[in-house]
């Protein structure tokens, strides 16, 4: 039996044992290798997650910074103010309506509401008989005056007083005064018309002009007319007709009474004796 096994059987056993040992040694190394692989994956995933977090943080920071910039820009931008509607804006979208006696009466009561007592305000009210028919926006100045002053030729001849006029036409400016005087040619006949405005003309010159001869028609601005009445360069004894250039509007679509400084002069002129003349039925007012 010992011969059959051979002399080298122990060598085979040693070889087997050594092979088993090598296999056992290999197994833990393989295990360690298998363990290192998931560890690497974990590290890689952690890195990617961290990188993503950094990107997200950067993006959020960019968004917040942009929001802040936009907010700062909004705060620095001046807020648009709403424009207040002016007379020009309102009238540009609406058709102009012809003036009527009620418009003048309302203007007078409104102006004196905080300047006069209730009793005095009642005294300022004008009767309908104080007014001539108003222009319906179809007349020229000459055609309107022919309508409201049909006996002009006779009235003109009867007037003989100096420093006074029979017909007084009130408008807003010197240029408008010249325009209206040109429009009077077909109405006035032989009557003399004079310009009563402050532009380029001294008040002393106008006083002398009115004193020299008989003047039938005066055309001018409220400021100069009231100044002449104060200086007694123009008296109201012969005055019979006061025609207001009521419906005419300037480039800004303003009427004579819509301009504050002219409105003040106009009310001053009415107070200077014209309203009293209307109450005494000596003066008639027409709105052209």
PDB file of N, CA and C in Angstrom, residues 2-78:
ATOM      1  N   UNK A   2       1.854   1.198   0.791  1.00  0.00           N
ATOM      2  CA  UNK A   2       2.762   2.345   0.830  1.00  0.00           C
ATOM      3  C   UNK A   2       3.409   2.546  -0.502  1.00  0.00           C
ATOM      4  N   UNK A   3       3.701   1.450  -1.241  1.00  0.00           N
ATOM      5  CA  UNK A   3       4.306   1.598  -2.569  1.00  0.00           C
ATOM      6  C   UNK A   3       3.339   2.216  -3.532  1.00  0.00           C
ATOM      7  N   UNK A   4       2.020   1.806  -3.412  1.00  0.00           N
ATOM      8  CA  UNK A   4       1.039   2.375  -4.348  1.00  0.00           C
ATOM      9  C   UNK A   4       0.894   3.858  -4.168  1.00  0.00           C
ATOM     10  N   UNK A   5       0.902   4.306  -2.967  1.00  0.00           N
ATOM     11  CA  UNK A   5       0.727   5.761  -2.740  1.00  0.00           C
ATOM     12  C   UNK A   5       1.915   6.543  -3.269  1.00  0.00           C
ATOM     13  N   UNK A   6       2.986   5.927  -3.316  1.00  0.00           N
ATOM     14  CA  UNK A   6       4.168   6.626  -3.831  1.00  0.00           C
ATOM     15  C   UNK A   6       4.901   7.317  -2.718  1.00  0.00           C
ATOM     16  N   UNK A   7       6.043   7.663  -3.047  1.00  0.00           N
ATOM     17  CA  UNK A   7       6.866   8.298  -2.028  1.00  0.00           C
ATOM     18  C   UNK A   7       6.535   9.776  -1.847  1.00  0.00           C
ATOM     19  N   UNK A   8       5.869  10.360  -2.813  1.00  0.00           N
ATOM     20  CA  UNK A   8       5.695  11.830  -2.789  1.00  0.00           C
ATOM     21  C   UNK A   8       4.277  12.252  -2.436  1.00  0.00           C
ATOM     22  N   UNK A   9       3.542  11.419  -1.739  1.00  0.00           N
ATOM     23  CA  UNK A   9       2.145  11.767  -1.387  1.00  0.00           C
ATOM     24  C   UNK A   9       2.055  12.939  -0.440  1.00  0.00           C
ATOM     25  N   UNK A  10       3.085  13.029   0.412  1.00  0.00           N
ATOM     26  CA  UNK A  10       3.059  14.196   1.362  1.00  0.00           C
ATOM     27  C   UNK A  10       3.289  15.520   0.672  1.00  0.00           C
ATOM     28  N   UNK A  11       3.989  15.370  -0.465  1.00  0.00           N
ATOM     29  CA  UNK A  11       4.220  16.615  -1.232  1.00  0.00           C
ATOM     30  C   UNK A  11       2.913  17.123  -1.790  1.00  0.00           C
ATOM     31  N   UNK A  12       2.091  16.186  -2.252  1.00  0.00           N
ATOM     32  CA  UNK A  12       0.779  16.575  -2.785  1.00  0.00           C
ATOM     33  C   UNK A  12      -0.067  17.247  -1.710  1.00  0.00           C
ATOM     34  N   UNK A  13      -0.001  16.698  -0.502  1.00  0.00           N
ATOM     35  CA  UNK A  13      -0.758  17.292   0.597  1.00  0.00           C
ATOM     36  C   UNK A  13      -0.294  18.720   0.879  1.00  0.00           C
ATOM     37  N   UNK A  14       1.056  18.867   0.876  1.00  0.00           N
ATOM     38  CA  UNK A  14       1.589  20.227   1.100  1.00  0.00           C
ATOM     39  C   UNK A  14       1.157  21.184   0.013  1.00  0.00           C
ATOM     40  N   UNK A  15       1.166  20.645  -1.196  1.00  0.00           N
ATOM     41  CA  UNK A  15       0.764  21.504  -2.331  1.00  0.00           C
ATOM     42  C   UNK A  15      -0.689  21.897  -2.190  1.00  0.00           C
ATOM     43  N   UNK A  16      -1.531  20.927  -1.794  1.00  0.00           N
ATOM     44  CA  UNK A  16      -2.960  21.237  -1.618  1.00  0.00           C
ATOM     45  C   UNK A  16      -3.173  22.299  -0.527  1.00  0.00           C
ATOM     46  N   UNK A  17      -2.428  22.069   0.573  1.00  0.00           N
ATOM     47  CA  UNK A  17      -2.546  23.041   1.670  1.00  0.00           C
ATOM     48  C   UNK A  17      -2.119  24.439   1.239  1.00  0.00           C
ATOM     49  N   UNK A  18      -1.025  24.465   0.470  1.00  0.00           N
ATOM     50  CA  UNK A  18      -0.554  25.807   0.021  1.00  0.00           C
ATOM     51  C   UNK A  18      -1.559  26.458  -0.916  1.00  0.00           C
ATOM     52  N   UNK A  19      -2.190  25.605  -1.772  1.00  0.00           N
ATOM     53  CA  UNK A  19      -3.209  26.158  -2.686  1.00  0.00           C
ATOM     54  C   UNK A  19      -4.402  26.696  -1.912  1.00  0.00           C
ATOM     55  N   UNK A  20      -4.789  25.948  -0.864  1.00  0.00           N
ATOM     56  CA  UNK A  20      -5.919  26.416  -0.048  1.00  0.00           C
ATOM     57  C   UNK A  20      -5.590  27.736   0.636  1.00  0.00           C
ATOM     58  N   UNK A  21      -4.354  27.813   1.119  1.00  0.00           N
ATOM     59  CA  UNK A  21      -3.943  29.060   1.778  1.00  0.00           C
ATOM     60  C   UNK A  21      -3.957  30.235   0.809  1.00  0.00           C
ATOM     61  N   UNK A  22      -3.481  29.961  -0.424  1.00  0.00           N
ATOM     62  CA  UNK A  22      -3.469  31.042  -1.439  1.00  0.00           C
ATOM     63  C   UNK A  22      -4.886  31.476  -1.750  1.00  0.00           C
ATOM     64  N   UNK A  23      -5.788  30.460  -1.868  1.00  0.00           N
ATOM     65  CA  UNK A  23      -7.186  30.811  -2.149  1.00  0.00           C
ATOM     66  C   UNK A  23      -7.784  31.632  -1.012  1.00  0.00           C
ATOM     67  N   UNK A  24      -7.452  31.201   0.233  1.00  0.00           N
ATOM     68  CA  UNK A  24      -7.965  31.992   1.385  1.00  0.00           C
ATOM     69  C   UNK A  24      -7.418  33.405   1.396  1.00  0.00           C
ATOM     70  N   UNK A  25      -6.155  33.533   0.992  1.00  0.00           N
ATOM     71  CA  UNK A  25      -5.566  34.878   0.931  1.00  0.00           C
ATOM     72  C   UNK A  25      -6.220  35.726  -0.144  1.00  0.00           C
ATOM     73  N   UNK A  26      -6.569  35.076  -1.268  1.00  0.00           N
ATOM     74  CA  UNK A  26      -7.185  35.805  -2.379  1.00  0.00           C
ATOM     75  C   UNK A  26      -8.571  36.292  -2.006  1.00  0.00           C
ATOM     76  N   UNK A  27      -9.281  35.445  -1.268  1.00  0.00           N
ATOM     77  CA  UNK A  27     -10.669  35.800  -0.940  1.00  0.00           C
ATOM     78  C   UNK A  27     -10.788  37.121  -0.172  1.00  0.00           C
ATOM     79  N   UNK A  28     -10.002  37.362   0.897  1.00  0.00           N
ATOM     80  CA  UNK A  28     -10.147  38.657   1.579  1.00  0.00           C
ATOM     81  C   UNK A  28      -9.758  39.828   0.714  1.00  0.00           C
ATOM     82  N   UNK A  29      -8.761  39.610  -0.158  1.00  0.00           N
ATOM     83  CA  UNK A  29      -8.377  40.729  -1.037  1.00  0.00           C
ATOM     84  C   UNK A  29      -9.513  41.079  -1.976  1.00  0.00           C
ATOM     85  N   UNK A  30     -10.195  40.007  -2.474  1.00  0.00           N
ATOM     86  CA  UNK A  30     -11.339  40.259  -3.353  1.00  0.00           C
ATOM     87  C   UNK A  30     -12.440  40.993  -2.603  1.00  0.00           C
ATOM     88  N   UNK A  31     -12.599  40.547  -1.318  1.00  0.00           N
ATOM     89  CA  UNK A  31     -13.625  41.228  -0.503  1.00  0.00           C
ATOM     90  C   UNK A  31     -13.282  42.681  -0.296  1.00  0.00           C
ATOM     91  N   UNK A  32     -11.990  42.905  -0.033  1.00  0.00           N
ATOM     92  CA  UNK A  32     -11.591  44.308   0.167  1.00  0.00           C
ATOM     93  C   UNK A  32     -11.795  45.107  -1.091  1.00  0.00           C
ATOM     94  N   UNK A  33     -11.490  44.435  -2.252  1.00  0.00           N
ATOM     95  CA  UNK A  33     -11.723  45.140  -3.525  1.00  0.00           C
ATOM     96  C   UNK A  33     -13.197  45.452  -3.716  1.00  0.00           C
ATOM     97  N   UNK A  34     -14.035  44.486  -3.372  1.00  0.00           N
ATOM     98  CA  UNK A  34     -15.487  44.728  -3.509  1.00  0.00           C
ATOM     99  C   UNK A  34     -15.969  45.809  -2.563  1.00  0.00           C
ATOM    100  N   UNK A  35     -15.306  45.867  -1.389  1.00  0.00           N
ATOM    101  CA  UNK A  35     -15.696  46.925  -0.433  1.00  0.00           C
ATOM    102  C   UNK A  35     -15.273  48.293  -0.924  1.00  0.00           C
ATOM    103  N   UNK A  36     -14.134  48.406  -1.556  1.00  0.00           N
ATOM    104  CA  UNK A  36     -13.623  49.724  -1.994  1.00  0.00           C
ATOM    105  C   UNK A  36     -14.459  50.318  -3.112  1.00  0.00           C
ATOM    106  N   UNK A  37     -15.049  49.435  -3.946  1.00  0.00           N
ATOM    107  CA  UNK A  37     -15.837  49.958  -5.073  1.00  0.00           C
ATOM    108  C   UNK A  37     -17.038  50.779  -4.604  1.00  0.00           C
ATOM    109  N   UNK A  38     -17.881  50.297  -3.708  1.00  0.00           N
ATOM    110  CA  UNK A  38     -18.990  51.148  -3.258  1.00  0.00           C
ATOM    111  C   UNK A  38     -18.525  52.384  -2.520  1.00  0.00           C
ATOM    112  N   UNK A  39     -17.380  52.243  -1.804  1.00  0.00           N
ATOM    113  CA  UNK A  39     -16.867  53.445  -1.137  1.00  0.00           C
ATOM    114  C   UNK A  39     -16.522  54.532  -2.146  1.00  0.00           C
ATOM    115  N   UNK A  40     -15.904  54.119  -3.255  1.00  0.00           N
ATOM    116  CA  UNK A  40     -15.590  55.102  -4.310  1.00  0.00           C
ATOM    117  C   UNK A  40     -16.854  55.710  -4.892  1.00  0.00           C
ATOM    118  N   UNK A  41     -17.863  54.846  -5.109  1.00  0.00           N
ATOM    119  CA  UNK A  41     -19.121  55.346  -5.639  1.00  0.00           C
ATOM    120  C   UNK A  41     -19.751  56.370  -4.704  1.00  0.00           C
ATOM    121  N   UNK A  42     -19.652  56.027  -3.384  1.00  0.00           N
ATOM    122  CA  UNK A  42     -20.197  56.981  -2.408  1.00  0.00           C
ATOM    123  C   UNK A  42     -19.498  58.326  -2.497  1.00  0.00           C
ATOM    124  N   UNK A  43     -18.170  58.237  -2.612  1.00  0.00           N
ATOM    125  CA  UNK A  43     -17.411  59.502  -2.708  1.00  0.00           C
ATOM    126  C   UNK A  43     -17.802  60.294  -3.949  1.00  0.00           C
ATOM    127  N   UNK A  44     -17.944  59.551  -5.070  1.00  0.00           N
ATOM    128  CA  UNK A  44     -18.309  60.227  -6.333  1.00  0.00           C
ATOM    129  C   UNK A  44     -19.693  60.871  -6.218  1.00  0.00           C
ATOM    130  N   UNK A  45     -20.629  60.113  -5.647  1.00  0.00           N
ATOM    131  CA  UNK A  45     -21.991  60.656  -5.503  1.00  0.00           C
ATOM    132  C   UNK A  45     -22.013  61.867  -4.580  1.00  0.00           C
ATOM    133  N   UNK A  46     -21.237  61.769  -3.482  1.00  0.00           N
ATOM    134  CA  UNK A  46     -21.145  62.922  -2.575  1.00  0.00           C
ATOM    135  C   UNK A  46     -20.598  64.158  -3.278  1.00  0.00           C
ATOM    136  N   UNK A  47     -19.571  63.918  -4.104  1.00  0.00           N
ATOM    137  CA  UNK A  47     -18.988  65.043  -4.853  1.00  0.00           C
ATOM    138  C   UNK A  47     -20.010  65.671  -5.801  1.00  0.00           C
ATOM    139  N   UNK A  48     -20.727  64.806  -6.529  1.00  0.00           N
ATOM    140  CA  UNK A  48     -21.732  65.323  -7.475  1.00  0.00           C
ATOM    141  C   UNK A  48     -22.839  66.072  -6.752  1.00  0.00           C
ATOM    142  N   UNK A  49     -23.281  65.526  -5.610  1.00  0.00           N
ATOM    143  CA  UNK A  49     -24.323  66.188  -4.825  1.00  0.00           C
ATOM    144  C   UNK A  49     -23.860  67.556  -4.342  1.00  0.00           C
ATOM    145  N   UNK A  50     -22.612  67.571  -3.834  1.00  0.00           N
ATOM    146  CA  UNK A  50     -22.051  68.845  -3.375  1.00  0.00           C
ATOM    147  C   UNK A  50     -21.939  69.863  -4.506  1.00  0.00           C
ATOM    148  N   UNK A  51     -21.509  69.347  -5.695  1.00  0.00           N
ATOM    149  CA  UNK A  51     -21.390  70.239  -6.855  1.00  0.00           C
ATOM    150  C   UNK A  51     -22.749  70.798  -7.249  1.00  0.00           C
ATOM    151  N   UNK A  52     -23.784  69.914  -7.224  1.00  0.00           N
ATOM    152  CA  UNK A  52     -25.135  70.367  -7.554  1.00  0.00           C
ATOM    153  C   UNK A  52     -25.632  71.400  -6.566  1.00  0.00           C
ATOM    154  N   UNK A  53     -25.336  71.135  -5.270  1.00  0.00           N
ATOM    155  CA  UNK A  53     -25.743  72.103  -4.238  1.00  0.00           C
ATOM    156  C   UNK A  53     -25.100  73.458  -4.462  1.00  0.00           C
ATOM    157  N   UNK A  54     -23.805  73.403  -4.816  1.00  0.00           N
ATOM    158  CA  UNK A  54     -23.090  74.663  -5.081  1.00  0.00           C
ATOM    159  C   UNK A  54     -23.723  75.417  -6.239  1.00  0.00           C
ATOM    160  N   UNK A  55     -24.061  74.673  -7.318  1.00  0.00           N
ATOM    161  CA  UNK A  55     -24.695  75.301  -8.474  1.00  0.00           C
ATOM    162  C   UNK A  55     -26.030  75.911  -8.099  1.00  0.00           C
ATOM    163  N   UNK A  56     -26.835  75.142  -7.338  1.00  0.00           N
ATOM    164  CA  UNK A  56     -28.133  75.653  -6.911  1.00  0.00           C
ATOM    165  C   UNK A  56     -27.996  76.905  -6.063  1.00  0.00           C
ATOM    166  N   UNK A  57     -27.020  76.869  -5.154  1.00  0.00           N
ATOM    167  CA  UNK A  57     -26.770  78.042  -4.317  1.00  0.00           C
ATOM    168  C   UNK A  57     -26.362  79.252  -5.149  1.00  0.00           C
ATOM    169  N   UNK A  58     -25.484  78.973  -6.142  1.00  0.00           N
ATOM    170  CA  UNK A  58     -25.056  80.069  -7.011  1.00  0.00           C
ATOM    171  C   UNK A  58     -26.230  80.633  -7.803  1.00  0.00           C
ATOM    172  N   UNK A  59     -27.088  79.725  -8.300  1.00  0.00           N
ATOM    173  CA  UNK A  59     -28.252  80.181  -9.064  1.00  0.00           C
ATOM    174  C   UNK A  59     -29.197  81.008  -8.204  1.00  0.00           C
ATOM    175  N   UNK A  60     -29.435  80.500  -6.975  1.00  0.00           N
ATOM    176  CA  UNK A  60     -30.329  81.254  -6.073  1.00  0.00           C
ATOM    177  C   UNK A  60     -29.749  82.618  -5.726  1.00  0.00           C
ATOM    178  N   UNK A  61     -28.419  82.635  -5.520  1.00  0.00           N
ATOM    179  CA  UNK A  61     -27.760  83.911  -5.248  1.00  0.00           C
ATOM    180  C   UNK A  61     -27.894  84.878  -6.417  1.00  0.00           C
ATOM    181  N   UNK A  62     -27.726  84.351  -7.642  1.00  0.00           N
ATOM    182  CA  UNK A  62     -27.873  85.185  -8.844  1.00  0.00           C
ATOM    183  C   UNK A  62     -29.295  85.739  -8.946  1.00  0.00           C
ATOM    184  N   UNK A  63     -30.294  84.867  -8.684  1.00  0.00           N
ATOM    185  CA  UNK A  63     -31.697  85.294  -8.775  1.00  0.00           C
ATOM    186  C   UNK A  63     -32.002  86.366  -7.751  1.00  0.00           C
ATOM    187  N   UNK A  64     -31.535  86.134  -6.512  1.00  0.00           N
ATOM    188  CA  UNK A  64     -31.784  87.129  -5.459  1.00  0.00           C
ATOM    189  C   UNK A  64     -31.099  88.457  -5.759  1.00  0.00           C
ATOM    190  N   UNK A  65     -29.880  88.351  -6.293  1.00  0.00           N
ATOM    191  CA  UNK A  65     -29.162  89.590  -6.643  1.00  0.00           C
ATOM    192  C   UNK A  65     -29.868  90.330  -7.763  1.00  0.00           C
ATOM    193  N   UNK A  66     -30.386  89.566  -8.760  1.00  0.00           N
ATOM    194  CA  UNK A  66     -31.130  90.198  -9.847  1.00  0.00           C
ATOM    195  C   UNK A  66     -32.405  90.858  -9.329  1.00  0.00           C
ATOM    196  N   UNK A  67     -33.086  90.141  -8.394  1.00  0.00           N
ATOM    197  CA  UNK A  67     -34.304  90.731  -7.808  1.00  0.00           C
ATOM    198  C   UNK A  67     -33.995  92.017  -7.074  1.00  0.00           C
ATOM    199  N   UNK A  68     -32.898  91.995  -6.317  1.00  0.00           N
ATOM    200  CA  UNK A  68     -32.505  93.200  -5.583  1.00  0.00           C
ATOM    201  C   UNK A  68     -32.206  94.349  -6.541  1.00  0.00           C
ATOM    202  N   UNK A  69     -31.503  94.000  -7.641  1.00  0.00           N
ATOM    203  CA  UNK A  69     -31.174  95.039  -8.620  1.00  0.00           C
ATOM    204  C   UNK A  69     -32.433  95.644  -9.227  1.00  0.00           C
ATOM    205  N   UNK A  70     -33.379  94.757  -9.588  1.00  0.00           N
ATOM    206  CA  UNK A  70     -34.636  95.250 -10.162  1.00  0.00           C
ATOM    207  C   UNK A  70     -35.411  96.091  -9.162  1.00  0.00           C
ATOM    208  N   UNK A  71     -35.418  95.666  -7.892  1.00  0.00           N
ATOM    209  CA  UNK A  71     -36.087  96.449  -6.853  1.00  0.00           C
ATOM    210  C   UNK A  71     -35.433  97.806  -6.667  1.00  0.00           C
ATOM    211  N   UNK A  72     -34.096  97.795  -6.686  1.00  0.00           N
ATOM    212  CA  UNK A  72     -33.369  99.067  -6.573  1.00  0.00           C
ATOM    213  C   UNK A  72     -33.657  99.984  -7.753  1.00  0.00           C
ATOM    214  N   UNK A  73     -33.719  99.373  -8.947  1.00  0.00           N
ATOM    215  CA  UNK A  73     -34.020 100.170 -10.134  1.00  0.00           C
ATOM    216  C   UNK A  73     -35.415 100.773 -10.042  1.00  0.00           C
ATOM    217  N   UNK A  74     -36.364  99.930  -9.556  1.00  0.00           N
ATOM    218  CA  UNK A  74     -37.735 100.433  -9.395  1.00  0.00           C
ATOM    219  C   UNK A  74     -37.789 101.567  -8.392  1.00  0.00           C
ATOM    220  N   UNK A  75     -37.038 101.401  -7.303  1.00  0.00           N
ATOM    221  CA  UNK A  75     -37.045 102.442  -6.267  1.00  0.00           C
ATOM    222  C   UNK A  75     -36.396 103.727  -6.756  1.00  0.00           C
ATOM    223  N   UNK A  76     -35.333 103.560  -7.583  1.00  0.00           N
ATOM    224  CA  UNK A  76     -34.647 104.755  -8.087  1.00  0.00           C
ATOM    225  C   UNK A  76     -35.429 105.452  -9.196  1.00  0.00           C
ATOM    226  N   UNK A  77     -36.236 104.666  -9.944  1.00  0.00           N
ATOM    227  CA  UNK A  77     -37.011 105.285 -11.020  1.00  0.00           C
ATOM    228  C   UNK A  77     -38.056 106.222 -10.432  1.00  0.00           C
ATOM    229  N   UNK A  78     -38.179 107.443 -10.975  1.00  0.00           N
ATOM    230  CA  UNK A  78     -39.204 108.361 -10.463  1.00  0.00           C
ATOM    231  C   UNK A  78     -40.598 107.894 -10.847  1.00  0.00           C
TER     232      UNK A  78
END
